[in-house]
């Protein structure tokens, strides 16, 4: 009887105090595509947690990590609003993924933590391509872990160029011509008009830019000689002459029927469908668009196999002879919420996502570019046909400014540009409006030159 | 004394609701509107007094946004009330089953989720071969960019008309049939019956729908947001409530300006109060709620 009582006591104790029980710490992360092909921004974190758990096992740590992710597929506005409200209500996830420019307002507000103390702690951080650390640097501190980067190519429809009489050799040489500055935006205008006049494309379908607000318009602005930020003072800059030249060019493209006056406002799905159906001669998009078209829009027509013979890509042409071609990147970054109770663990998890395997998995699957030096030498990445042909564009890339009030700058810039293209405002007046508005709202934060 | 305390007891729930869901939010909005609160200054906002209001006064867009708001409220209101009245009268003239069916169809826009409803509009107004209107007219264009105001008014109006239709229909059904018999015996035509019998008896419902819809429209922006987002171009369809939303919550590049957005919201509250008082006076609300002079037993 005594033995039985003792056994029961031991069992009860085991039940109450599970000796050596492992604690699982749950981390949360909010990510965004919005394109489906970039879902690896979320799933890579889950895989990184598995790798981290192996390390914890080897260290005999009394806890393991699990990651709960969400992946936004609607749009950036929704994603940023959701994060902002979560920050303000103190219910944000441990990790958020957003664009590098978001570090300015979020760090000013104290929502995210500086990561400088961790940079020497984890070796994988040393493998990150140095320029990408600059993209997440603000007020002298590092605020995010680079997640991916990209370029924004100028695409062309090979079949339509063929109908215009271009030989296969001419078409194949176009990226080189653009790279050497021998095919400029003036040529895009000329060839686009010819395609419209000869009925190869419908009026307004010679060239298409993105149909909604976004970073792409600044590669035009840079291309026409514009500056966005003073590297010394950090102030924003509005270069009136460059903006005027750019606005005049947009107006001219629309007036000549190369682009549509009502292009802005076209829903994204229709924009992508029109392009992948082969109805547009030239257009600007992102490297990730290549994966988006293959996996969403032409999936049932053969995916990548359908794209390669029909579409080509190059740098954004120089604005005029003598100027240089260009592209623009908007690197993504993971950031750690300042209210997180697991900041150290969250950063450690991010160090585990920086492996050539996971970096490549995301880059190849979503047509983004690598963030690690080792990835650029990693077999599957090097062998990828598309990435191999677009990586050089990073040598021509530009960035948007990391400034907390750039959103206000962009608001008026984009609205004015869209009014010019729609034919509602003359380019000269639009530039005056932007300059006045920037002076009134940003005051000493902007230099009008 | 007892009468006063029992009146207070019955008024308490409504008073608490007004306090918590109107007066306190208005006070908070006014307070916020006097700060520079934004994403970047969230942890350390500064007091700017009337600075945000002065910024609104100085902005070159304030006049345009006010004009847009007036245009939006007025045109959608005319459509809502006019179409609601037209539908109520015409469907009441039809046999019940047919009239009910037509009214049920007109309720579809109201019960459709806004995002789905706007997706349907976008699909209709896109260029060929995706857009229905482009296909039907043989002119391929983005009709939404070309005619943004037409789209905004129709999309909102088709939803709003159903409310007026329901209220006016029920009001028409409460008119004693004797009046219609008497009009028929007097030889009145359908139009004369509508003009001389129905419309005068619909005065109060028309006033209610007009007042209610005006205030709703002043603060509503979700369909414009989804349809044109205030564009195309420079604030073409931007209304006051949408602008406040854009400033405070919509931030493609990060920095939401809650202080300035709150100032716009505060101005909207003042406009709403002024319009309400004007309606109460203009529509002689006291007459509506006073005790009847003749008691029928």
Tab-separated table of C-alpha atoms in Angstrom, chain A residues 165-437:
chain	number	residue	atom	x	y	z
A	165	UNK	CA	10.366	45.193	-89.254
A	166	UNK	CA	13.009	44.724	-86.560
A	167	UNK	CA	15.233	41.702	-87.235
A	168	UNK	CA	15.911	39.131	-84.496
A	169	UNK	CA	19.441	40.546	-84.236
A	170	UNK	CA	18.081	44.105	-83.800
A	171	UNK	CA	15.774	42.934	-81.042
A	172	UNK	CA	18.512	40.951	-79.309
A	173	UNK	CA	20.775	44.004	-79.440
A	174	UNK	CA	18.239	46.359	-77.841
A	175	UNK	CA	19.342	45.805	-74.190
A	176	UNK	CA	22.942	46.525	-75.224
A	177	UNK	CA	21.879	49.602	-77.203
A	178	UNK	CA	20.035	50.916	-74.175
A	179	UNK	CA	22.950	50.122	-71.888
A	180	UNK	CA	25.268	52.076	-74.146
A	181	UNK	CA	22.880	55.014	-74.288
A	182	UNK	CA	22.223	54.564	-78.006
A	183	UNK	CA	18.488	53.952	-77.615
A	184	UNK	CA	16.898	56.662	-75.468
A	185	UNK	CA	13.399	57.691	-74.375
A	186	UNK	CA	13.272	59.844	-77.508
A	187	UNK	CA	13.622	56.613	-79.516
A	188	UNK	CA	10.904	54.965	-77.414
A	189	UNK	CA	8.643	57.868	-78.384
A	190	UNK	CA	9.600	57.559	-82.059
A	191	UNK	CA	9.204	53.758	-82.291
A	192	UNK	CA	6.046	53.835	-80.178
A	193	UNK	CA	4.483	56.422	-82.493
A	194	UNK	CA	5.474	54.392	-85.533
A	195	UNK	CA	3.805	51.306	-84.006
A	196	UNK	CA	0.615	53.295	-83.405
A	197	UNK	CA	0.640	54.914	-86.855
A	198	UNK	CA	1.178	51.592	-88.589
A	199	UNK	CA	-1.543	49.897	-86.557
A	200	UNK	CA	0.825	47.436	-84.873
A	201	UNK	CA	-0.628	48.533	-81.528
A	202	UNK	CA	-3.759	50.504	-80.707
A	203	UNK	CA	-3.434	54.231	-79.950
A	204	UNK	CA	-2.101	54.630	-76.416
A	205	UNK	CA	-0.562	51.161	-76.310
A	206	UNK	CA	2.978	52.112	-77.408
A	207	UNK	CA	4.347	52.558	-73.875
A	208	UNK	CA	2.846	51.893	-70.435
A	209	UNK	CA	4.182	52.840	-66.996
A	210	UNK	CA	2.671	51.579	-63.739
A	211	UNK	CA	-0.975	52.656	-63.379
A	212	UNK	CA	-0.885	53.736	-59.718
A	213	UNK	CA	1.271	55.724	-57.330
A	214	UNK	CA	4.646	54.154	-56.621
A	215	UNK	CA	8.431	54.451	-56.838
A	216	UNK	CA	8.824	53.971	-60.617
A	217	UNK	CA	8.213	57.597	-61.500
A	218	UNK	CA	11.417	58.622	-59.758
A	219	UNK	CA	13.667	56.777	-62.177
A	220	UNK	CA	12.261	59.140	-64.808
A	221	UNK	CA	12.876	62.111	-62.548
A	222	UNK	CA	16.454	60.994	-61.842
A	223	UNK	CA	16.886	60.245	-65.540
A	224	UNK	CA	15.952	63.799	-66.456
A	225	UNK	CA	18.517	65.114	-63.966
A	226	UNK	CA	16.397	65.456	-60.832
A	227	UNK	CA	17.694	65.162	-57.271
A	228	UNK	CA	15.635	63.957	-54.319
A	229	UNK	CA	17.825	64.362	-51.249
A	230	UNK	CA	20.786	66.414	-50.137
A	231	UNK	CA	23.351	63.849	-48.942
A	232	UNK	CA	24.842	66.387	-46.543
A	233	UNK	CA	21.775	67.790	-44.772
A	234	UNK	CA	19.269	65.021	-45.495
A	235	UNK	CA	16.756	67.608	-46.793
A	236	UNK	CA	14.509	66.676	-49.690
A	237	UNK	CA	15.151	68.386	-53.030
A	238	UNK	CA	12.865	69.331	-55.900
A	239	UNK	CA	14.729	70.048	-59.147
A	240	UNK	CA	12.302	72.137	-61.165
A	241	UNK	CA	14.118	71.904	-64.513
A	242	UNK	CA	14.244	68.107	-64.359
A	243	UNK	CA	10.604	67.835	-63.317
A	244	UNK	CA	9.584	70.166	-66.136
A	245	UNK	CA	11.468	68.121	-68.703
A	246	UNK	CA	9.947	64.915	-67.323
A	247	UNK	CA	6.394	66.295	-67.208
A	248	UNK	CA	6.770	67.610	-70.784
A	249	UNK	CA	7.923	64.183	-71.896
A	250	UNK	CA	4.899	62.485	-70.282
A	251	UNK	CA	2.612	65.040	-71.906
A	252	UNK	CA	4.280	64.481	-75.270
A	253	UNK	CA	3.958	60.691	-75.004
A	254	UNK	CA	0.239	61.062	-74.345
A	255	UNK	CA	-0.263	63.771	-76.999
A	256	UNK	CA	1.402	61.607	-79.644
A	257	UNK	CA	-0.828	58.666	-78.679
A	258	UNK	CA	2.095	56.532	-77.529
A	259	UNK	CA	0.669	56.246	-74.034
A	260	UNK	CA	-2.915	56.677	-72.847
A	261	UNK	CA	-4.082	59.860	-71.190
A	262	UNK	CA	-6.300	57.722	-68.955
A	263	UNK	CA	-3.678	55.095	-68.106
A	264	UNK	CA	-3.417	56.069	-64.440
A	265	UNK	CA	-6.241	54.435	-62.578
A	266	UNK	CA	-6.275	51.270	-64.672
A	267	UNK	CA	-6.703	48.362	-62.232
A	268	UNK	CA	-3.523	46.284	-61.851
A	269	UNK	CA	-5.046	42.990	-63.052
A	270	UNK	CA	-6.174	44.627	-66.300
A	271	UNK	CA	-2.774	46.295	-66.717
A	272	UNK	CA	-0.966	42.964	-66.362
A	273	UNK	CA	-3.430	41.117	-68.582
A	274	UNK	CA	-3.154	43.692	-71.376
A	275	UNK	CA	0.622	43.416	-71.343
A	276	UNK	CA	0.791	39.639	-71.128
A	277	UNK	CA	-1.808	39.370	-73.893
A	278	UNK	CA	0.792	41.092	-76.099
A	279	UNK	CA	-1.052	44.346	-76.744
A	280	UNK	CA	1.591	46.815	-75.509
A	281	UNK	CA	4.916	47.495	-77.251
A	282	UNK	CA	7.057	48.923	-74.403
A	283	UNK	CA	6.439	49.142	-70.665
A	284	UNK	CA	8.202	49.612	-67.327
A	285	UNK	CA	7.748	47.145	-64.487
A	286	UNK	CA	9.764	45.322	-61.836
A	287	UNK	CA	11.947	42.243	-61.988
A	288	UNK	CA	9.369	40.582	-59.735
A	289	UNK	CA	6.742	41.212	-62.426
A	290	UNK	CA	8.456	38.521	-64.505
A	291	UNK	CA	7.598	35.913	-61.839
A	292	UNK	CA	4.176	37.463	-61.309
A	293	UNK	CA	3.312	37.075	-65.019
A	294	UNK	CA	4.694	33.530	-65.179
A	295	UNK	CA	2.945	32.299	-62.061
A	296	UNK	CA	-0.314	34.243	-62.338
A	297	UNK	CA	-1.064	35.738	-65.756
A	298	UNK	CA	0.391	33.266	-68.290
A	299	UNK	CA	0.552	30.240	-66.021
A	300	UNK	CA	-1.879	28.294	-68.222
A	301	UNK	CA	0.021	29.314	-71.385
A	302	UNK	CA	3.327	27.835	-70.304
A	303	UNK	CA	4.585	30.295	-67.664
A	304	UNK	CA	8.227	31.250	-68.174
A	305	UNK	CA	8.377	29.326	-71.467
A	306	UNK	CA	5.698	31.658	-72.781
A	307	UNK	CA	7.509	34.799	-71.626
A	308	UNK	CA	11.026	34.192	-72.947
A	309	UNK	CA	10.366	34.212	-76.717
A	310	UNK	CA	7.868	37.077	-76.505
A	311	UNK	CA	9.201	39.624	-74.031
A	312	UNK	CA	12.623	41.166	-73.485
A	313	UNK	CA	14.033	43.472	-70.822
A	314	UNK	CA	16.678	46.153	-70.479
A	315	UNK	CA	17.609	49.114	-68.309
A	316	UNK	CA	15.360	52.161	-68.365
A	317	UNK	CA	16.740	54.096	-71.369
A	318	UNK	CA	18.615	57.371	-70.978
A	319	UNK	CA	16.317	60.375	-71.251
A	320	UNK	CA	18.353	61.818	-74.143
A	321	UNK	CA	21.569	61.090	-76.036
A	322	UNK	CA	24.568	61.686	-73.823
A	323	UNK	CA	22.754	60.735	-70.632
A	324	UNK	CA	22.941	57.385	-68.863
A	325	UNK	CA	20.413	54.557	-68.589
A	326	UNK	CA	19.044	53.895	-65.128
A	327	UNK	CA	16.894	51.755	-62.890
A	328	UNK	CA	15.533	52.068	-59.368
A	329	UNK	CA	15.513	49.648	-56.446
A	330	UNK	CA	13.363	49.589	-53.377
A	331	UNK	CA	14.947	47.021	-51.063
A	332	UNK	CA	12.716	45.267	-48.576
A	333	UNK	CA	13.687	44.868	-44.946
A	334	UNK	CA	12.605	43.017	-41.821
A	335	UNK	CA	12.284	45.308	-38.809
A	336	UNK	CA	11.849	44.496	-35.120
A	337	UNK	CA	9.074	46.152	-33.122
A	338	UNK	CA	10.310	48.132	-30.125
A	339	UNK	CA	7.447	46.771	-28.000
A	340	UNK	CA	8.357	43.145	-28.669
A	341	UNK	CA	9.146	41.084	-25.587
A	342	UNK	CA	11.452	38.896	-27.658
A	343	UNK	CA	13.623	41.443	-29.469
A	344	UNK	CA	16.871	39.487	-29.124
A	345	UNK	CA	15.268	36.290	-30.302
A	346	UNK	CA	13.570	38.081	-33.216
A	347	UNK	CA	16.908	39.468	-34.409
A	348	UNK	CA	18.510	36.057	-33.997
A	349	UNK	CA	15.752	34.548	-36.128
A	350	UNK	CA	16.482	37.156	-38.808
A	351	UNK	CA	20.130	36.152	-38.763
A	352	UNK	CA	18.994	32.626	-39.651
A	353	UNK	CA	16.966	33.776	-42.643
A	354	UNK	CA	20.147	35.196	-44.173
A	355	UNK	CA	21.412	32.023	-45.807
A	356	UNK	CA	22.201	31.552	-49.505
A	357	UNK	CA	19.608	28.749	-49.697
A	358	UNK	CA	16.703	30.807	-48.387
A	359	UNK	CA	17.885	33.962	-50.169
A	360	UNK	CA	18.009	32.021	-53.445
A	361	UNK	CA	14.689	30.346	-52.843
A	362	UNK	CA	13.042	33.748	-52.551
A	363	UNK	CA	15.019	35.341	-55.386
A	364	UNK	CA	14.410	32.563	-57.899
A	365	UNK	CA	10.766	32.084	-56.948
A	366	UNK	CA	9.842	35.767	-56.999
A	367	UNK	CA	12.406	37.236	-59.461
A	368	UNK	CA	13.920	39.508	-56.825
A	369	UNK	CA	17.649	39.931	-56.371
A	370	UNK	CA	19.893	38.530	-53.647
A	371	UNK	CA	20.899	40.374	-50.500
A	372	UNK	CA	23.890	38.157	-49.623
A	373	UNK	CA	27.307	38.231	-51.209
A	374	UNK	CA	27.498	34.430	-50.961
A	375	UNK	CA	24.186	34.042	-52.813
A	376	UNK	CA	25.609	35.728	-55.891
A	377	UNK	CA	28.062	32.822	-56.147
A	378	UNK	CA	25.574	30.122	-55.107
A	379	UNK	CA	24.906	27.588	-57.873
A	380	UNK	CA	21.085	27.650	-58.186
A	381	UNK	CA	21.081	31.457	-58.091
A	382	UNK	CA	23.864	31.820	-60.638
A	383	UNK	CA	22.180	29.329	-62.949
A	384	UNK	CA	18.822	31.116	-62.960
A	385	UNK	CA	18.368	32.460	-66.471
A	386	UNK	CA	16.416	35.591	-65.552
A	387	UNK	CA	18.426	36.634	-62.492
A	388	UNK	CA	21.655	36.102	-64.414
A	389	UNK	CA	20.508	38.590	-67.038
A	390	UNK	CA	19.183	41.325	-64.755
A	391	UNK	CA	21.747	41.400	-61.932
A	392	UNK	CA	23.970	43.865	-63.822
A	393	UNK	CA	21.186	46.429	-63.494
A	394	UNK	CA	22.155	46.946	-59.857
A	395	UNK	CA	25.216	48.800	-61.160
A	396	UNK	CA	22.837	51.422	-62.583
A	397	UNK	CA	20.400	51.551	-59.711
A	398	UNK	CA	19.097	54.431	-57.642
A	399	UNK	CA	17.042	54.623	-54.443
A	400	UNK	CA	14.328	56.807	-53.041
A	401	UNK	CA	15.232	59.020	-50.100
A	402	UNK	CA	14.879	57.743	-46.554
A	403	UNK	CA	13.055	60.735	-45.099
A	404	UNK	CA	9.982	60.754	-42.825
A	405	UNK	CA	8.148	63.288	-44.984
A	406	UNK	CA	8.859	61.806	-48.368
A	407	UNK	CA	5.240	60.575	-48.446
A	408	UNK	CA	4.015	64.177	-48.549
A	409	UNK	CA	6.519	64.986	-51.279
A	410	UNK	CA	5.392	62.019	-53.323
A	411	UNK	CA	1.694	62.816	-52.822
A	412	UNK	CA	1.875	66.129	-54.660
A	413	UNK	CA	4.480	64.967	-57.176
A	414	UNK	CA	2.371	62.019	-58.294
A	415	UNK	CA	-0.909	63.943	-58.359
A	416	UNK	CA	0.670	66.679	-60.495
A	417	UNK	CA	2.210	64.159	-62.876
A	418	UNK	CA	-1.068	62.292	-63.279
A	419	UNK	CA	-2.845	65.596	-63.983
A	420	UNK	CA	-0.279	66.408	-66.699
A	421	UNK	CA	-0.649	63.014	-68.327
A	422	UNK	CA	-4.436	63.284	-68.222
A	423	UNK	CA	-4.147	66.633	-70.027
A	424	UNK	CA	-5.746	68.550	-67.165
A	425	UNK	CA	-2.731	70.752	-66.330
A	426	UNK	CA	0.131	72.063	-68.457
A	427	UNK	CA	3.612	70.812	-67.439
A	428	UNK	CA	4.800	74.349	-66.544
A	429	UNK	CA	1.849	74.914	-64.240
A	430	UNK	CA	2.257	71.461	-62.681
A	431	UNK	CA	5.881	72.201	-61.758
A	432	UNK	CA	4.824	75.528	-60.211
A	433	UNK	CA	2.102	73.755	-58.228
A	434	UNK	CA	4.520	71.105	-56.923
A	435	UNK	CA	7.136	73.709	-55.957
A	436	UNK	CA	4.567	75.913	-54.164
A	437	UNK	CA	2.954	72.990	-52.401
